[in-house]
Tab-separated table of C-alpha atoms in Angstrom:
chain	number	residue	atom	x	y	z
A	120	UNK	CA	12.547	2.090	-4.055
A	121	UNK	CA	12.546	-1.598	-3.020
A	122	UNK	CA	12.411	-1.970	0.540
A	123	UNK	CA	15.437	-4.167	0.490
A	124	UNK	CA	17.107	-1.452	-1.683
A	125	UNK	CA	17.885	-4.717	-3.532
A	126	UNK	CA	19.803	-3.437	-7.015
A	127	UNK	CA	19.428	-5.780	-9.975
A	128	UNK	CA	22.157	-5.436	-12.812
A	129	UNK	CA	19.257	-6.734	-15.492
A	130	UNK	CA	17.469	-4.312	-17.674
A	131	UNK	CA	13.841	-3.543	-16.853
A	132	UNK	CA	11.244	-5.840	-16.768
A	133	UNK	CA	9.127	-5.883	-20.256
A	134	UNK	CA	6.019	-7.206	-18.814
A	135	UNK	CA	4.739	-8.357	-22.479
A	136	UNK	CA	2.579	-10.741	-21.074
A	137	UNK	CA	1.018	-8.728	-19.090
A	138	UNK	CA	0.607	-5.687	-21.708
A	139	UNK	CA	-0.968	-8.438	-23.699
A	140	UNK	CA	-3.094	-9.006	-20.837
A	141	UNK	CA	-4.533	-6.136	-19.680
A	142	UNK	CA	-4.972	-5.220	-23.480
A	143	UNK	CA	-7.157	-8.372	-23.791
A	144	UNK	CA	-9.473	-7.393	-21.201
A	145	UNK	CA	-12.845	-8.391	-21.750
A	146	UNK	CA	-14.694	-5.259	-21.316
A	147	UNK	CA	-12.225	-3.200	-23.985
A	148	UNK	CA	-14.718	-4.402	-26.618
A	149	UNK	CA	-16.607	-1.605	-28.001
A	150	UNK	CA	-19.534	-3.668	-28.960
A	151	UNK	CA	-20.343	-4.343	-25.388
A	152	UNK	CA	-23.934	-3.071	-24.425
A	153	UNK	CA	-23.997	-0.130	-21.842
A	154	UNK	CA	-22.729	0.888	-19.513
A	155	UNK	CA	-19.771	-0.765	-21.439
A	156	UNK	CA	-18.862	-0.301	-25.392
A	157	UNK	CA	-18.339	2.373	-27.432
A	158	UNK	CA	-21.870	4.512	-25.583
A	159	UNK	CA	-20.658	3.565	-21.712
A	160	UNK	CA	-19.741	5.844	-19.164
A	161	UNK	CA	-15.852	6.278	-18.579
A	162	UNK	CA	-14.523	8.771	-15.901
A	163	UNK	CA	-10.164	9.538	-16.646
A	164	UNK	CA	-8.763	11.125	-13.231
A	165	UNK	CA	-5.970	13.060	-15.179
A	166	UNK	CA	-4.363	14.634	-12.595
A	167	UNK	CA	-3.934	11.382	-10.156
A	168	UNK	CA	-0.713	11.030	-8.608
A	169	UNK	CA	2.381	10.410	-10.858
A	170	UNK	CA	5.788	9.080	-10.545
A	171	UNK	CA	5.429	9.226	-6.614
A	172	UNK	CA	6.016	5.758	-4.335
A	173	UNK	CA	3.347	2.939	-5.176
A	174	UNK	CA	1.352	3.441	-1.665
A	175	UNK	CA	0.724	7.062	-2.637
A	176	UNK	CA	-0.565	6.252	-5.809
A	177	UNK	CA	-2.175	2.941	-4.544
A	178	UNK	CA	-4.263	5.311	-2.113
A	179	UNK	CA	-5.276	7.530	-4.021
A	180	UNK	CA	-6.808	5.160	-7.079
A	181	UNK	CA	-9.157	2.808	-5.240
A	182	UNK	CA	-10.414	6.193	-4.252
A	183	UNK	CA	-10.930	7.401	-7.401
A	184	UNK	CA	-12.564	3.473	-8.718
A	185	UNK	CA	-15.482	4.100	-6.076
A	186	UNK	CA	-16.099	7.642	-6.777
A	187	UNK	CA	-16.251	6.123	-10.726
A	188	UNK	CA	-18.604	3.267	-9.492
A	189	UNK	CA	-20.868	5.258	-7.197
A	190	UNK	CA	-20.942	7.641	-10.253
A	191	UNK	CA	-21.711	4.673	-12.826
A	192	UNK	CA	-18.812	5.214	-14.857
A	193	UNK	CA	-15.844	3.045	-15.619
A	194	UNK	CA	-12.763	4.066	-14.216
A	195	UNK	CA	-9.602	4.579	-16.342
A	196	UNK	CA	-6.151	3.085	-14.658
A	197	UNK	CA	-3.004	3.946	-16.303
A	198	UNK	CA	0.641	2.197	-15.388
A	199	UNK	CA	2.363	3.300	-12.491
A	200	UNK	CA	5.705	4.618	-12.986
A	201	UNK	CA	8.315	6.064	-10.048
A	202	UNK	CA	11.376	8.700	-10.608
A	203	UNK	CA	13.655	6.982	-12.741
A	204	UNK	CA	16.295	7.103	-9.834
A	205	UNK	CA	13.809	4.630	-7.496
A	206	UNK	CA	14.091	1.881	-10.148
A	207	UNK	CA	15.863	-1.655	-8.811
A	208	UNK	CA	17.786	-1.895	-11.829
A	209	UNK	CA	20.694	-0.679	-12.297
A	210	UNK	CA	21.509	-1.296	-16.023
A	211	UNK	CA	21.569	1.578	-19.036
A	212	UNK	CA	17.833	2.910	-18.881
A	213	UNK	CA	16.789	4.746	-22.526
A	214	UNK	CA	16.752	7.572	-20.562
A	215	UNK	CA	20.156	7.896	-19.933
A	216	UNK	CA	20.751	7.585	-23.926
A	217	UNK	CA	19.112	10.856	-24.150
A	218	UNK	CA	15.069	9.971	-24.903
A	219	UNK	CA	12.309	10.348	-23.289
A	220	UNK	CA	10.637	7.647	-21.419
A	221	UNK	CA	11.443	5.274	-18.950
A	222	UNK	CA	10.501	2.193	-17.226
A	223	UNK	CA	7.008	1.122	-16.650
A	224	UNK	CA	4.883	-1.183	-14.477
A	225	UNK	CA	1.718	-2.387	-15.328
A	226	UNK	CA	-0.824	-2.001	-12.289
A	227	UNK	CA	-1.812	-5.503	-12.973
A	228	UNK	CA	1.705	-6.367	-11.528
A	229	UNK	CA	0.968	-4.847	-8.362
A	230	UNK	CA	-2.872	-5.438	-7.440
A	231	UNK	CA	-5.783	-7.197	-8.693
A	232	UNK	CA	-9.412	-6.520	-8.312
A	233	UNK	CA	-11.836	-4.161	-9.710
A	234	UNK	CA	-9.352	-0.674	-9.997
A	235	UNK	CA	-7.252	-2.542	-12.882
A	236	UNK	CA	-10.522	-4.215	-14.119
A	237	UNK	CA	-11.143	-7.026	-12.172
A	238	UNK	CA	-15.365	-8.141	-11.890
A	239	UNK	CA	-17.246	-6.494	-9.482
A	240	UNK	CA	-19.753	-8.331	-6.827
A	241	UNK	CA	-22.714	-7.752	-9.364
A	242	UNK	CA	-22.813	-7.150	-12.998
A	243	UNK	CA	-24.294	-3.710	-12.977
A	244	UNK	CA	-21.276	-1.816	-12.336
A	245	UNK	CA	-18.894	-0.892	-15.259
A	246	UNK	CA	-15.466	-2.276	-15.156
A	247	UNK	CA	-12.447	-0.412	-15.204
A	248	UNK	CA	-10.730	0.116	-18.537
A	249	UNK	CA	-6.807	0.918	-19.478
A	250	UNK	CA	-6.141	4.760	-20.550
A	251	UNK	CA	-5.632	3.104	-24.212
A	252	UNK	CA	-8.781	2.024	-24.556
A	253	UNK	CA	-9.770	5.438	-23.130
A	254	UNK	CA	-8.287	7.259	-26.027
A	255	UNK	CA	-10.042	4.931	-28.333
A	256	UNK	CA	-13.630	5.517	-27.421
A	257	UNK	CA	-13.371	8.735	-25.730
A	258	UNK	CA	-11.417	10.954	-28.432
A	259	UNK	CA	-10.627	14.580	-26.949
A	260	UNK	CA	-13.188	16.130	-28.378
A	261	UNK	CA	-15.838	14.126	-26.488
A	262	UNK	CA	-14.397	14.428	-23.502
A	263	UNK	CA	-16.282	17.085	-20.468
A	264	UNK	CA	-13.587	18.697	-18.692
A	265	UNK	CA	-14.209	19.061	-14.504
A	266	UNK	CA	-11.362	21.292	-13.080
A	267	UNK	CA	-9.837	20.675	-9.595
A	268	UNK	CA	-11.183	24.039	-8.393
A	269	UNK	CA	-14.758	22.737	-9.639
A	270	UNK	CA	-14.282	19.591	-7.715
A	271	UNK	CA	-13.489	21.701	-4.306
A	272	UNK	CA	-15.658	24.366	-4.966
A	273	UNK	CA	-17.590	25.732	-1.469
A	274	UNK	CA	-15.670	23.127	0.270
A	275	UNK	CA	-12.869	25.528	1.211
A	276	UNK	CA	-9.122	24.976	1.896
A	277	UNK	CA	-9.315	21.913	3.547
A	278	UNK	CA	-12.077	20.177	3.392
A	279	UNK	CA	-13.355	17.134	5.355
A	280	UNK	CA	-12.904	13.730	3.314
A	281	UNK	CA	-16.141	12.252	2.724
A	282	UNK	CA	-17.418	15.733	1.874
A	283	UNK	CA	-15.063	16.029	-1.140
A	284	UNK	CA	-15.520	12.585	-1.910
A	285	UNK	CA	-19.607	13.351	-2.030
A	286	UNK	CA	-18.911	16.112	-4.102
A	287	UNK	CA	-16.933	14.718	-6.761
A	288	UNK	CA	-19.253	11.848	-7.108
A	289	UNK	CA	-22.072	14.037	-7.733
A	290	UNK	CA	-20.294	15.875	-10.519
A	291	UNK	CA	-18.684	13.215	-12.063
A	292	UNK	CA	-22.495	11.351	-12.079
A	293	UNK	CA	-24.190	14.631	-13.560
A	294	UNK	CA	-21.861	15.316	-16.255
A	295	UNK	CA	-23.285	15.783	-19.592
A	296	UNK	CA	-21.002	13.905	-21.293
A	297	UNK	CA	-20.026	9.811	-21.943
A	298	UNK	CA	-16.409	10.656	-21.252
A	299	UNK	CA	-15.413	12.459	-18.389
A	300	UNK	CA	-11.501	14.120	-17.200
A	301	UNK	CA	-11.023	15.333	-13.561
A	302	UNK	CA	-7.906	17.668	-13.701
A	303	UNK	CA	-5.172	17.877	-15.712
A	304	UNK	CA	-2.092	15.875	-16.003
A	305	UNK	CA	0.649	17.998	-13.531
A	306	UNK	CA	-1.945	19.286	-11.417
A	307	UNK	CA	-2.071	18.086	-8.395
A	308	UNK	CA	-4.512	15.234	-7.252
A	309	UNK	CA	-8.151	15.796	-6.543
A	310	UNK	CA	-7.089	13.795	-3.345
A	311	UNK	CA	-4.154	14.664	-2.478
A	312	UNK	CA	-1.484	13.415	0.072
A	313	UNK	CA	-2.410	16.717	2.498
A	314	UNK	CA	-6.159	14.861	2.990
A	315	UNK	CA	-5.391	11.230	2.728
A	316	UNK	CA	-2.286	11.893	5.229
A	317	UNK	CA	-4.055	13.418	7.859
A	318	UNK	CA	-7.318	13.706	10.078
A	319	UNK	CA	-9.420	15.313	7.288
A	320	UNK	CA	-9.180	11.539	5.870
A	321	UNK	CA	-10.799	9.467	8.615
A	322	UNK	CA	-14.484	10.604	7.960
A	323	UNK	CA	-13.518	8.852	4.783
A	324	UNK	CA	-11.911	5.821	5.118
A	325	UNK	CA	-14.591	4.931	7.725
A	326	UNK	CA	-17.571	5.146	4.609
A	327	UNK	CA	-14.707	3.635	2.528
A	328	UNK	CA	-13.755	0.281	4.196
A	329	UNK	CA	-16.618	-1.862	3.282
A	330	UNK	CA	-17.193	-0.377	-0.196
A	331	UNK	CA	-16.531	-2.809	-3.011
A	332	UNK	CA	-13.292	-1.156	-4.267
A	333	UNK	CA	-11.854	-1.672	-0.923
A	334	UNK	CA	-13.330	-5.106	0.062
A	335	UNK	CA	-12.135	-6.367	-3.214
A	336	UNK	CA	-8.457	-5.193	-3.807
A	337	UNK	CA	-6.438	-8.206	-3.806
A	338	UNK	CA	-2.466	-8.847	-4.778
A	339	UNK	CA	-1.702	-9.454	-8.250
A	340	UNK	CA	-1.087	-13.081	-9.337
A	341	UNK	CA	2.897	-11.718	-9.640
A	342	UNK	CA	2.825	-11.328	-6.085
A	343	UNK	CA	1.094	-14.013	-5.073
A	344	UNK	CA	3.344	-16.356	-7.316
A	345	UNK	CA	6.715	-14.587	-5.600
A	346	UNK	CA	5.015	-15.453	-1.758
A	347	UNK	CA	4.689	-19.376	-2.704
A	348	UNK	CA	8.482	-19.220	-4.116
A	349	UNK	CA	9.381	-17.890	-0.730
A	350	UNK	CA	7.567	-19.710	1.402
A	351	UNK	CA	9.863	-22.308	2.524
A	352	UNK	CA	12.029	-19.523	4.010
A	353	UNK	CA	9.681	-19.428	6.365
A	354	UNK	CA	8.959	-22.321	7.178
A	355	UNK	CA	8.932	-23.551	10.961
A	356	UNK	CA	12.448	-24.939	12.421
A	357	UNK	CA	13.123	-27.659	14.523
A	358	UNK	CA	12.728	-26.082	17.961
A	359	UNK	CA	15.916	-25.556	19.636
A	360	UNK	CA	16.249	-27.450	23.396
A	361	UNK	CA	16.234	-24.254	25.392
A	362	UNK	CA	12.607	-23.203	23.945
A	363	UNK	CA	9.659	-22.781	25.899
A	364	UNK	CA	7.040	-25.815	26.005
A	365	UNK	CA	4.568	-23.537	23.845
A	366	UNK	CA	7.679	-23.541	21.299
A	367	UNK	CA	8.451	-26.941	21.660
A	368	UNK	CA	5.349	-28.588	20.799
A	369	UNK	CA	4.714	-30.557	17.559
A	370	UNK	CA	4.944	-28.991	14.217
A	371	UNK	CA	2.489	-30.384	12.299
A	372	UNK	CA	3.054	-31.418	8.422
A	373	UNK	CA	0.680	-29.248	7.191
A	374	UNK	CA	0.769	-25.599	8.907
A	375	UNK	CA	-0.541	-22.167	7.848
A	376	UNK	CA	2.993	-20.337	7.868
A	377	UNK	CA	1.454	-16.909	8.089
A	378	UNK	CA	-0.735	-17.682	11.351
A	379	UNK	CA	3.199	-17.998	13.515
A	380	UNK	CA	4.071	-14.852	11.616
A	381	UNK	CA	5.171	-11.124	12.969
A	382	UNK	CA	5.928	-8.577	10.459
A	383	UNK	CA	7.768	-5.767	11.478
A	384	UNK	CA	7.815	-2.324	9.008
A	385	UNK	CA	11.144	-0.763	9.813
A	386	UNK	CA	12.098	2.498	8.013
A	387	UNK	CA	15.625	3.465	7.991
A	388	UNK	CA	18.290	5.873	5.581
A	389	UNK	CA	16.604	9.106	4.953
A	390	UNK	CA	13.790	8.241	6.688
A	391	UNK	CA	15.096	10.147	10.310
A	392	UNK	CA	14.991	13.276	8.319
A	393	UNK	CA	11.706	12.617	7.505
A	394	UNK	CA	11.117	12.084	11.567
A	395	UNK	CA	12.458	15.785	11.867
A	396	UNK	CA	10.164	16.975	9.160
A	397	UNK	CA	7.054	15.303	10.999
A	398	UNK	CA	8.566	16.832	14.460
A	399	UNK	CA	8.615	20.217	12.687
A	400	UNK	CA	4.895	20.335	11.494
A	401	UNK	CA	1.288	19.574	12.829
A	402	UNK	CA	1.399	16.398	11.540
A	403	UNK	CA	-0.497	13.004	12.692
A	404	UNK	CA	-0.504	9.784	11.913
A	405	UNK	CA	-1.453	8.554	7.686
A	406	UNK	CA	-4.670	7.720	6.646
A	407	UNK	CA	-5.399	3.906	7.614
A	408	UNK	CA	-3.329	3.887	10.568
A	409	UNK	CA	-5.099	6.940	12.290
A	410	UNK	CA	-8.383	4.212	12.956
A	411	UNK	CA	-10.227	4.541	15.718
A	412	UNK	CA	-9.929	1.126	17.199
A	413	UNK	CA	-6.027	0.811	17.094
A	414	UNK	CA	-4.720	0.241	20.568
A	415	UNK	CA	-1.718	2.201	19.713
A	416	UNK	CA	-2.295	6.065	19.669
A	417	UNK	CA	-0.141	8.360	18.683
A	418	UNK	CA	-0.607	12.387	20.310
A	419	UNK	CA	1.959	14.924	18.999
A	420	UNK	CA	4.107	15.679	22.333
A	421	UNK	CA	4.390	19.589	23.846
A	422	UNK	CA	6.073	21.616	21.095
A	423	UNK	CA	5.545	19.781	18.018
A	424	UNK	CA	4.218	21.239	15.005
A	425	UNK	CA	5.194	24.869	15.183
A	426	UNK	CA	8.309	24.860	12.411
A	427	UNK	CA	11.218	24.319	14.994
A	428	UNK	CA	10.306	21.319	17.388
A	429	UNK	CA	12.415	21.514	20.680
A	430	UNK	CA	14.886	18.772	20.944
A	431	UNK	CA	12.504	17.066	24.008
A	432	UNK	CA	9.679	16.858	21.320
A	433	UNK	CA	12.240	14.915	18.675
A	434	UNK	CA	12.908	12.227	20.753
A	435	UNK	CA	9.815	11.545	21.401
A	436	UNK	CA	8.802	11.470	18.095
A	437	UNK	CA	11.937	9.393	17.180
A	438	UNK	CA	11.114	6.803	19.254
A	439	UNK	CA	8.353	6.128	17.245
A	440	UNK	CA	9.348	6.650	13.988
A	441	UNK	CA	12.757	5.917	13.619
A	442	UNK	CA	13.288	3.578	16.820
A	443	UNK	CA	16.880	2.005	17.969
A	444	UNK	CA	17.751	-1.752	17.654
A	445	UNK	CA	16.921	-2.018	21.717
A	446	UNK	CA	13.728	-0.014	21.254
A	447	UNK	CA	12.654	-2.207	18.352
A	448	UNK	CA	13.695	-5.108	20.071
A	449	UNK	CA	11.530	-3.761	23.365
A	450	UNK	CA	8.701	-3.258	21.548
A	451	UNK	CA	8.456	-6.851	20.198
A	452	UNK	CA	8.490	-8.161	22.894
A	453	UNK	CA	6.024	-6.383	24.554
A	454	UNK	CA	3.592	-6.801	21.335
A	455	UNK	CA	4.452	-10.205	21.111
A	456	UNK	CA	3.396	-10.654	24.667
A	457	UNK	CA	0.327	-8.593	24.241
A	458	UNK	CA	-0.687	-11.247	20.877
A	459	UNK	CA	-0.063	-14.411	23.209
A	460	UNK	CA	-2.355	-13.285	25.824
A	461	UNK	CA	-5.429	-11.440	23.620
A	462	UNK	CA	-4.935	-14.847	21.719
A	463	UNK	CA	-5.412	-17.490	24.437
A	464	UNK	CA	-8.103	-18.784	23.870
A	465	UNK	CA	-6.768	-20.289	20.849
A	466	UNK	CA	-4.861	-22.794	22.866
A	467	UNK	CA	-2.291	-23.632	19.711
A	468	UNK	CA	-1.283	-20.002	19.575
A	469	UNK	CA	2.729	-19.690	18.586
A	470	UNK	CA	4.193	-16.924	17.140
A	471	UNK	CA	7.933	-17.779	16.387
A	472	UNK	CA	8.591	-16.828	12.478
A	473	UNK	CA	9.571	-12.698	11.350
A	474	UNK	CA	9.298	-10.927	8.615
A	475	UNK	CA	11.763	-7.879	8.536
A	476	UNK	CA	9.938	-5.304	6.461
A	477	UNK	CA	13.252	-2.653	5.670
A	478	UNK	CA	15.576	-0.392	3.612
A	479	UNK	CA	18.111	-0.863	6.246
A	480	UNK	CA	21.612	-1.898	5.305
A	481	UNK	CA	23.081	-5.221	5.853
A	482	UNK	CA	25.088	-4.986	8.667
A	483	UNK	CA	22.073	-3.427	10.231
A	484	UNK	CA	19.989	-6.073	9.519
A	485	UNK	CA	22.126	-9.034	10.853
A	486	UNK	CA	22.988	-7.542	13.902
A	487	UNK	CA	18.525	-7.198	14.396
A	488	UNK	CA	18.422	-10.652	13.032
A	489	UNK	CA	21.264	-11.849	15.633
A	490	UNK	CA	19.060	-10.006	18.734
A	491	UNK	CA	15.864	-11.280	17.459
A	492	UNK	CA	16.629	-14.891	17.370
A	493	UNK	CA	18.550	-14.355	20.966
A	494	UNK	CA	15.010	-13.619	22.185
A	495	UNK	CA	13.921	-16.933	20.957
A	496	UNK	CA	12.374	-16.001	17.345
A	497	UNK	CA	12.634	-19.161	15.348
A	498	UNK	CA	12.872	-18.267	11.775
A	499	UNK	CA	14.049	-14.458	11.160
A	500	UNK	CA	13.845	-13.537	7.264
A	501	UNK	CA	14.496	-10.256	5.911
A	502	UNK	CA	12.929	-8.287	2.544
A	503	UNK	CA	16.310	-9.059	0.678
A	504	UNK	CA	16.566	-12.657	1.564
A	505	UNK	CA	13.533	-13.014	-0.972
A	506	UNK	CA	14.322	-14.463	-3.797
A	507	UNK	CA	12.612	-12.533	-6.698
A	508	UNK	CA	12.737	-12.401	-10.503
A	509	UNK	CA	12.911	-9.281	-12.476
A	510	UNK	CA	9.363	-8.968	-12.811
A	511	UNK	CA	8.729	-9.801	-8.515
A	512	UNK	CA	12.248	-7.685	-7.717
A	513	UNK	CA	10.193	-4.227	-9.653
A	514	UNK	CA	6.792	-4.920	-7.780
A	515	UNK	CA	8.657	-6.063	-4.431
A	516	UNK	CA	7.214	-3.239	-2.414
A	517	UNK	CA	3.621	-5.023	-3.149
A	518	UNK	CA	5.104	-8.363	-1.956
A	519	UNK	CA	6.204	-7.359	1.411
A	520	UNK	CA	2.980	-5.661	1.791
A	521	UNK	CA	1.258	-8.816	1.023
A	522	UNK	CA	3.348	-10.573	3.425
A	523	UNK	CA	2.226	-7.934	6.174
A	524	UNK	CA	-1.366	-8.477	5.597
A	525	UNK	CA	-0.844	-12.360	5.929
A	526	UNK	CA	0.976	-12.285	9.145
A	527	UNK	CA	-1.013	-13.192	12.678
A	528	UNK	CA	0.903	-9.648	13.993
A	529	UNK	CA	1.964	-6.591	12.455
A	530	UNK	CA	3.430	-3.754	13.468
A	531	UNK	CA	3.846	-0.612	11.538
A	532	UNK	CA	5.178	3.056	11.442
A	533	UNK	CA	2.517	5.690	11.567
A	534	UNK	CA	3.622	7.821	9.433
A	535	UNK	CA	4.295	5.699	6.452
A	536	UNK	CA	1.700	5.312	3.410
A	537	UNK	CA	3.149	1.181	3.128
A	538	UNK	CA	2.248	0.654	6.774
A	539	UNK	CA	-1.461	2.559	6.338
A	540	UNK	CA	-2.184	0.129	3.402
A	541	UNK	CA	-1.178	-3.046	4.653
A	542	UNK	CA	-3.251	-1.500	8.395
A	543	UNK	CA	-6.262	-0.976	5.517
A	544	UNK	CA	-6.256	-4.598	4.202
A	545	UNK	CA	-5.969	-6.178	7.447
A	546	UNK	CA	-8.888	-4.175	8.444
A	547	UNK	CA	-10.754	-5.553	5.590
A	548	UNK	CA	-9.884	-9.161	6.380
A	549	UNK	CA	-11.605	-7.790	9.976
A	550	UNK	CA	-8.092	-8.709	12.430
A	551	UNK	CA	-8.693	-8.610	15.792
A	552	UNK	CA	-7.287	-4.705	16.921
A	553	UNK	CA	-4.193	-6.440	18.979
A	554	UNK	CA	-2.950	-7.946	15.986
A	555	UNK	CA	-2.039	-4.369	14.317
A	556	UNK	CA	0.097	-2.558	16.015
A	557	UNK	CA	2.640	0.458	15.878
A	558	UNK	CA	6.318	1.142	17.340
């Protein structure tokens, strides 16, 4: 769902624009020469994630676009659609008049780059193509099959990330076919949330990082239209008389509203069950936000991870997962403090504007907002205090996680798959370690 758990009393979203778009894409021509047209190389992950939230689907797919460029294939996106019940809007679905399909999001609403067909650095590489275009030049009888099982084959249970990775470019490169499917649809994922959410995932995300499909992931124009509409929200206040002289000084006309920033990624709801569940197992910290250079660690404490956590081991992990206003508020400070001082020798350094990254309820949120501003942040704006169309409202997941990669300081939970990909894009845009942190 939205991280505001903002509800909308509109019908979905059409997005016939940009249907029309992505239909028009310059490379669905099948006249193109190769590795393009109606002869190039296309590579369909079938069994990729489905109708799970858009960071575990976002993960996995600019996985799958390098294994299909390293394999000189095209790779094949498809829409991304959630459980019905996760939808914003809360008019009459079709659904609930008895047929069959639901609400859909074009991926070009949530990213842009090469995974929904975006150029490439050079002009070698094929670009990605939509799963229509798919069925038009790669009818199922053309089509070479490569099974999960093959994909994992020799590399046991649980194998190490860049090893399956390897693997499954190698096959997908060799196949003797134009058209290639890995898995079938309701299988589950070639890489799945048990590797990408765990340790087995860092020996890949450390050969990822620099690849094209990472470097050049960007946020959709829709979300980069709904962060100028919102921009004067955050933009800087007249500095009350009790601030410090750092807050005090000038405010110039023109100032880069991201650079006095702090996001903060708050889960709350269901989310302390979820602390209980990651208590309860051997679990560690997801994907991006297990890096090596992070200042903030995270070690399971003494009795984790055997089924039935004692109570000791709980709150410890609570405090990091689902912290308390006064922890939260602790923690700020102490990361804001940390920012100030790494940051000195950038002698304008401020950092007085928040952004409240939550599904918390409102009362919650005020009474956060109320604390925060006691401890002298300037401007305190919260994921439902956007204001969002239809179209921004569906995607707004992808523009609070645009706002987190813009800000000077973030700080994340650990175990969240939103936090690990806003942790991956600042470490593309190569932030300083200190400016990422974790509760």
């Amino acid at each position: 769902m939205a991280l505001s758990g903002k509800i909308t009393h509109s019908p979905p979203p059409t997005y016939q624009q940009l249907w029309e778009y992505e239909r028009r894409l310059p490379q669905h021509n099948e006249d193109l020469p190769l590795p393009e047209g109606r002869r190039g190389r296309y590579v369909r992950f079938a069994n990729q994630v489905r109708q799970k939230g858009w960071n575990n689907v976002l993960n996995e797919i600019v996985i799958c676009t390098e294994v299909a460029r390293q394999a000189n294939r095209a790779y094949v996106f498809e829409h991304f659609t959630w459980l019905p019940r996760h939808y914003p809007c809360a008019a009459l679905y079709p659904w609930q008049r008895g047929l069959s399909w639901g609400p859909r999001t074009p991926l070009s609403a949530l990213i842009a780059g090469p995974t929904v067909g975006g150029p490439w650095d050079d002009d070698d590489s094929a670009r990605s193509v939509s799963v229509e275009y798919w069925d038009q030049v790669c009818p199922p009888s053309e089509r070479y099959y490569i099974s999960r099982e093959t994909a994992l084959l020799g590399l046991g249970d649980k194998p190490e990330g860049i090893d399956l990775f390897n693997q499954v470019v190698g096959l997908v490169r060799d196949a003797p076919a134009r058209c290639v499917e890995v898995g079938r649809i309701g299988e589950d994922p070639t890489f799945d949330v048990w590797l990408i959410s765990g340790n087995r995932s860092l020996s890949l995300s450390v050969q990822f990082l620099n690849t094209p499909s990472s470097r050049l992931l960007r946020a959709s124009p829709l979300v980069q239209a709904a962060l100028l509409r919102n921009e004067y929200l955050f933009a800087p206040r007249t500095a009350k008389r009790s601030s410090t002289p750092a807050e005090r000084r000038a405010i110039p006309a023109t100032v880069n509203l991201y650079a006095r920033m702090m996001a903060v990624h708050i889960r709350r709801g269901d989310f302390e069950g979820a602390c209980v569940y990651h208590t309860n197992r051997p679990d560690v910290w997801y994907q991006w936000n297990l890096w090596p250079t992070h200042p903030d660690k995270f070690v399971p404490p003494p009795g984790a991870g055997g089924g039935y956590a004692p109570p000791e081991a709980y709150e410890a992990v609570r405090k990091r997962c689902f912290p308390s206003q006064d922890e939260i508020r602790e923690r700020i400070r102490t990361v804001r403090e940390d920012f100030l001082r790494s940051s000195s020798s950038h002698t304008n350094a401020v950092l007085d504007t928040m952004h409240i990254m939550t599904n918390g309820d409102g009362d919650w949120i005020d009474e956060l907002k109320r604390s925060l501003a006691d401890d002298g942040w300037n401007v305190v704006v919260s994921s439902s205090e956007l204001k969002l169309d239809d179209e921004q409202t569906d995607v707004s997941m992808a523009v609070d996680q645009e706002i987190g990669r813009r800000a000077a300081v973030f700080i994340g939970n650990g175990w969240s798959s939103l936090t690990s990909n806003i942790v991956h894009q600042r470490l593309v845009d190569r932030r300083e370690p200190y400016a990422t942190r974790f509760w």
